[in-house]
C-alpha cells in the first residue's frame, strides 16, 4: 500500500498536471482554429488577433482558381511565391478564403492580408493596401 504522504504528493502532482493541461488548452483555443496561421503571419512581422481574421468563403473540392473566379491572379500568385508559399492555384481540396485586417508593422498603415488555405495549410497569401492615390496594390507578406 502507498503511504498517506505519498498518495497526497501524487494527487497534488496529478492536479497540477490537469490544471496545466487545462491552461495550455485554453491558451491554444483562445487563438481559435487559426493559431498556426496567426503564428505564420507573426513571423512576417504582423500583429494579428483572432478578431482580425474573417472567414470570407469556404468550399470543398475546389481550387483557389475557382474561388478567385474572374479576378486577375498573376500579381497575387507572384507576390505569394516571393513570400515562400506554394501558390498552386489549381490544386484541389478544401479551400478557405481568409481576410486578415491589420496594420503594417513598420508604418501602422491599414492592410488586408488575403489567405487561401488549402486543406489547413496556407497555399496563397498576399497583402492588399492602398497607395497615396487610393489605388489598391498587392505585395508579398513582409515586403515594404
PDB file of C-alpha atoms in Angstrom:
ATOM      1  CA  UNK A   1       0.000   0.000   0.000  1.00  0.00           C
ATOM      2  CA  UNK A   2       1.014   3.558  -0.629  1.00  0.00           C
ATOM      3  CA  UNK A   3       1.541   5.746   2.390  1.00  0.00           C
ATOM      4  CA  UNK A   4      -0.683   8.692   3.120  1.00  0.00           C
ATOM      5  CA  UNK A   5       2.075  11.235   2.310  1.00  0.00           C
ATOM      6  CA  UNK A   6       2.973   9.551  -0.986  1.00  0.00           C
ATOM      7  CA  UNK A   7      -0.674   9.451  -2.037  1.00  0.00           C
ATOM      8  CA  UNK A   8      -1.108  13.137  -1.179  1.00  0.00           C
ATOM      9  CA  UNK A   9       2.001  14.047  -3.202  1.00  0.00           C
ATOM     10  CA  UNK A  10       0.732  12.004  -6.174  1.00  0.00           C
ATOM     11  CA  UNK A  11      -2.709  13.632  -6.004  1.00  0.00           C
ATOM     12  CA  UNK A  12      -1.155  17.111  -5.883  1.00  0.00           C
ATOM     13  CA  UNK A  13       1.109  16.275  -8.836  1.00  0.00           C
ATOM     14  CA  UNK A  14      -1.869  14.935 -10.805  1.00  0.00           C
ATOM     15  CA  UNK A  15      -3.890  18.060 -10.007  1.00  0.00           C
ATOM     16  CA  UNK A  16      -1.007  20.291 -11.169  1.00  0.00           C
ATOM     17  CA  UNK A  17      -0.776  18.326 -14.426  1.00  0.00           C
ATOM     18  CA  UNK A  18      -4.520  18.600 -15.032  1.00  0.00           C
ATOM     19  CA  UNK A  19      -4.516  22.343 -14.296  1.00  0.00           C
ATOM     20  CA  UNK A  20      -1.505  22.800 -16.593  1.00  0.00           C
ATOM     21  CA  UNK A  21      -3.252  20.902 -19.389  1.00  0.00           C
ATOM     22  CA  UNK A  22      -6.423  22.981 -18.981  1.00  0.00           C
ATOM     23  CA  UNK A  23      -4.444  26.246 -19.050  1.00  0.00           C
ATOM     24  CA  UNK A  24      -2.467  25.145 -22.126  1.00  0.00           C
ATOM     25  CA  UNK A  25      -5.665  24.089 -23.871  1.00  0.00           C
ATOM     26  CA  UNK A  26      -7.272  27.453 -23.050  1.00  0.00           C
ATOM     27  CA  UNK A  27      -4.266  29.363 -24.407  1.00  0.00           C
ATOM     28  CA  UNK A  28      -4.297  27.355 -27.637  1.00  0.00           C
ATOM     29  CA  UNK A  29      -8.069  27.606 -28.031  1.00  0.00           C
ATOM     30  CA  UNK A  30      -8.078  31.347 -27.347  1.00  0.00           C
ATOM     31  CA  UNK A  31      -6.375  31.772 -30.712  1.00  0.00           C
ATOM     32  CA  UNK A  32      -9.059  29.655 -32.341  1.00  0.00           C
ATOM     33  CA  UNK A  33      -8.595  27.229 -35.186  1.00  0.00           C
ATOM     34  CA  UNK A  34      -6.267  29.650 -36.915  1.00  0.00           C
ATOM     35  CA  UNK A  35      -3.415  29.559 -34.383  1.00  0.00           C
ATOM     36  CA  UNK A  36      -0.878  28.231 -36.899  1.00  0.00           C
ATOM     37  CA  UNK A  37      -1.913  30.820 -39.467  1.00  0.00           C
ATOM     38  CA  UNK A  38      -1.629  33.646 -36.956  1.00  0.00           C
ATOM     39  CA  UNK A  39       1.810  32.392 -35.944  1.00  0.00           C
ATOM     40  CA  UNK A  40       2.871  32.316 -39.605  1.00  0.00           C
ATOM     41  CA  UNK A  41       1.706  35.917 -40.100  1.00  0.00           C
ATOM     42  CA  UNK A  42       3.506  36.997 -36.939  1.00  0.00           C
ATOM     43  CA  UNK A  43       6.648  35.513 -38.488  1.00  0.00           C
ATOM     44  CA  UNK A  44       6.309  38.107 -41.252  1.00  0.00           C
ATOM     45  CA  UNK A  45       6.075  40.920 -38.683  1.00  0.00           C
ATOM     46  CA  UNK A  46       2.312  41.387 -38.435  1.00  0.00           C
ATOM     47  CA  UNK A  47       0.460  41.560 -35.142  1.00  0.00           C
ATOM     48  CA  UNK A  48      -2.762  39.635 -35.572  1.00  0.00           C
ATOM     49  CA  UNK A  49      -5.549  38.957 -33.103  1.00  0.00           C
ATOM     50  CA  UNK A  50      -8.175  36.275 -33.613  1.00  0.00           C
ATOM     51  CA  UNK A  51     -10.786  39.022 -34.130  1.00  0.00           C
ATOM     52  CA  UNK A  52      -8.773  40.279 -37.138  1.00  0.00           C
ATOM     53  CA  UNK A  53      -9.384  37.038 -39.072  1.00  0.00           C
ATOM     54  CA  UNK A  54     -12.510  36.874 -41.226  1.00  0.00           C
ATOM     55  CA  UNK A  55     -13.605  33.684 -42.988  1.00  0.00           C
ATOM     56  CA  UNK A  56     -14.913  35.106 -46.274  1.00  0.00           C
ATOM     57  CA  UNK A  57     -15.597  31.822 -48.084  1.00  0.00           C
ATOM     58  CA  UNK A  58     -15.037  28.100 -47.711  1.00  0.00           C
ATOM     59  CA  UNK A  59     -15.562  25.378 -50.286  1.00  0.00           C
ATOM     60  CA  UNK A  60     -14.807  21.690 -50.530  1.00  0.00           C
ATOM     61  CA  UNK A  61     -13.407  20.015 -53.634  1.00  0.00           C
ATOM     62  CA  UNK A  62     -12.439  23.394 -55.003  1.00  0.00           C
ATOM     63  CA  UNK A  63      -9.297  25.149 -56.229  1.00  0.00           C
ATOM     64  CA  UNK A  64      -8.037  28.631 -55.416  1.00  0.00           C
ATOM     65  CA  UNK A  65      -8.504  29.414 -59.109  1.00  0.00           C
ATOM     66  CA  UNK A  66     -12.206  28.538 -58.897  1.00  0.00           C
ATOM     67  CA  UNK A  67     -12.626  30.615 -55.747  1.00  0.00           C
ATOM     68  CA  UNK A  68     -10.957  33.626 -57.371  1.00  0.00           C
ATOM     69  CA  UNK A  69     -13.162  33.236 -60.449  1.00  0.00           C
ATOM     70  CA  UNK A  70     -12.547  36.144 -62.840  1.00  0.00           C
ATOM     71  CA  UNK A  71     -10.018  38.073 -60.718  1.00  0.00           C
ATOM     72  CA  UNK A  72      -6.537  38.720 -62.121  1.00  0.00           C
ATOM     73  CA  UNK A  73      -4.443  36.130 -60.328  1.00  0.00           C
ATOM     74  CA  UNK A  74      -0.946  36.787 -61.695  1.00  0.00           C
ATOM     75  CA  UNK A  75       0.065  39.578 -59.304  1.00  0.00           C
ATOM     76  CA  UNK A  76      -1.225  37.747 -56.222  1.00  0.00           C
ATOM     77  CA  UNK A  77       0.456  34.476 -57.237  1.00  0.00           C
ATOM     78  CA  UNK A  78       3.779  36.260 -57.871  1.00  0.00           C
ATOM     79  CA  UNK A  79       3.614  38.062 -54.504  1.00  0.00           C
ATOM     80  CA  UNK A  80       2.706  34.821 -52.732  1.00  0.00           C
ATOM     81  CA  UNK A  81       5.639  32.960 -54.276  1.00  0.00           C
ATOM     82  CA  UNK A  82       8.026  35.754 -53.240  1.00  0.00           C
ATOM     83  CA  UNK A  83       6.888  35.168 -49.659  1.00  0.00           C
ATOM     84  CA  UNK A  84       7.608  31.437 -49.996  1.00  0.00           C
ATOM     85  CA  UNK A  85       4.113  29.970 -50.294  1.00  0.00           C
ATOM     86  CA  UNK A  86       3.372  27.122 -52.767  1.00  0.00           C
ATOM     87  CA  UNK A  87       0.814  29.208 -54.691  1.00  0.00           C
ATOM     88  CA  UNK A  88      -0.570  26.300 -56.742  1.00  0.00           C
ATOM     89  CA  UNK A  89      -3.955  27.747 -57.614  1.00  0.00           C
ATOM     90  CA  UNK A  90      -5.024  24.595 -59.483  1.00  0.00           C
ATOM     91  CA  UNK A  91      -4.597  22.139 -56.593  1.00  0.00           C
ATOM     92  CA  UNK A  92      -7.949  20.824 -55.364  1.00  0.00           C
ATOM     93  CA  UNK A  93      -9.183  20.347 -51.809  1.00  0.00           C
ATOM     94  CA  UNK A  94     -10.977  22.273 -49.094  1.00  0.00           C
ATOM     95  CA  UNK A  95     -10.222  25.944 -49.693  1.00  0.00           C
ATOM     96  CA  UNK A  96     -10.832  28.648 -47.086  1.00  0.00           C
ATOM     97  CA  UNK A  97     -10.559  32.301 -48.075  1.00  0.00           C
ATOM     98  CA  UNK A  98      -9.476  34.311 -45.052  1.00  0.00           C
ATOM     99  CA  UNK A  99      -9.128  38.069 -44.852  1.00  0.00           C
ATOM    100  CA  UNK A 100      -6.976  39.494 -42.080  1.00  0.00           C
ATOM    101  CA  UNK A 101      -7.462  43.194 -41.409  1.00  0.00           C
ATOM    102  CA  UNK A 102      -4.467  44.592 -39.539  1.00  0.00           C
ATOM    103  CA  UNK A 103      -1.801  47.287 -39.624  1.00  0.00           C
ATOM    104  CA  UNK A 104       1.523  47.277 -41.418  1.00  0.00           C
ATOM    105  CA  UNK A 105       4.174  46.543 -38.801  1.00  0.00           C
ATOM    106  CA  UNK A 106       6.561  49.327 -39.892  1.00  0.00           C
ATOM    107  CA  UNK A 107       4.171  52.094 -40.912  1.00  0.00           C
ATOM    108  CA  UNK A 108       0.977  51.398 -38.997  1.00  0.00           C
ATOM    109  CA  UNK A 109      -0.939  51.732 -42.272  1.00  0.00           C
ATOM    110  CA  UNK A 110      -4.024  49.510 -42.616  1.00  0.00           C
ATOM    111  CA  UNK A 111      -3.666  46.451 -44.839  1.00  0.00           C
ATOM    112  CA  UNK A 112      -5.704  43.401 -45.723  1.00  0.00           C
ATOM    113  CA  UNK A 113      -3.854  40.103 -45.840  1.00  0.00           C
ATOM    114  CA  UNK A 114      -5.574  37.658 -48.163  1.00  0.00           C
ATOM    115  CA  UNK A 115      -5.001  33.987 -47.367  1.00  0.00           C
ATOM    116  CA  UNK A 116      -6.140  30.983 -49.307  1.00  0.00           C
ATOM    117  CA  UNK A 117      -5.833  27.981 -47.035  1.00  0.00           C
ATOM    118  CA  UNK A 118      -5.891  24.611 -48.778  1.00  0.00           C
ATOM    119  CA  UNK A 119      -6.586  21.609 -46.550  1.00  0.00           C
ATOM    120  CA  UNK A 120      -5.355  23.526 -43.487  1.00  0.00           C
ATOM    121  CA  UNK A 121      -2.129  24.999 -44.917  1.00  0.00           C
ATOM    122  CA  UNK A 122      -1.527  28.385 -46.487  1.00  0.00           C
ATOM    123  CA  UNK A 123      -1.407  27.899 -50.245  1.00  0.00           C
ATOM    124  CA  UNK A 124      -1.592  31.500 -51.443  1.00  0.00           C
ATOM    125  CA  UNK A 125      -1.074  34.704 -49.440  1.00  0.00           C
ATOM    126  CA  UNK A 126      -0.563  38.348 -50.281  1.00  0.00           C
ATOM    127  CA  UNK A 127      -1.121  41.828 -48.860  1.00  0.00           C
ATOM    128  CA  UNK A 128      -3.552  44.368 -50.290  1.00  0.00           C
ATOM    129  CA  UNK A 129      -3.031  48.034 -49.457  1.00  0.00           C
ATOM    130  CA  UNK A 130      -3.940  51.453 -50.838  1.00  0.00           C
ATOM    131  CA  UNK A 131      -1.253  53.712 -52.254  1.00  0.00           C
ATOM    132  CA  UNK A 132      -1.287  57.528 -51.945  1.00  0.00           C
ATOM    133  CA  UNK A 133      -3.711  57.781 -54.863  1.00  0.00           C
ATOM    134  CA  UNK A 134      -6.150  55.328 -53.291  1.00  0.00           C
ATOM    135  CA  UNK A 135      -5.373  52.557 -55.779  1.00  0.00           C
ATOM    136  CA  UNK A 136      -5.384  49.048 -54.305  1.00  0.00           C
ATOM    137  CA  UNK A 137      -1.973  47.393 -54.698  1.00  0.00           C
ATOM    138  CA  UNK A 138      -0.672  43.919 -53.962  1.00  0.00           C
ATOM    139  CA  UNK A 139       2.629  42.936 -52.388  1.00  0.00           C
ATOM    140  CA  UNK A 140       4.214  39.954 -50.697  1.00  0.00           C
ATOM    141  CA  UNK A 141       3.948  39.439 -46.966  1.00  0.00           C
ATOM    142  CA  UNK A 142       6.802  41.201 -45.208  1.00  0.00           C
ATOM    143  CA  UNK A 143       7.631  43.496 -48.166  1.00  0.00           C
ATOM    144  CA  UNK A 144       7.977  47.208 -47.511  1.00  0.00           C
TER     145      UNK A 144
END
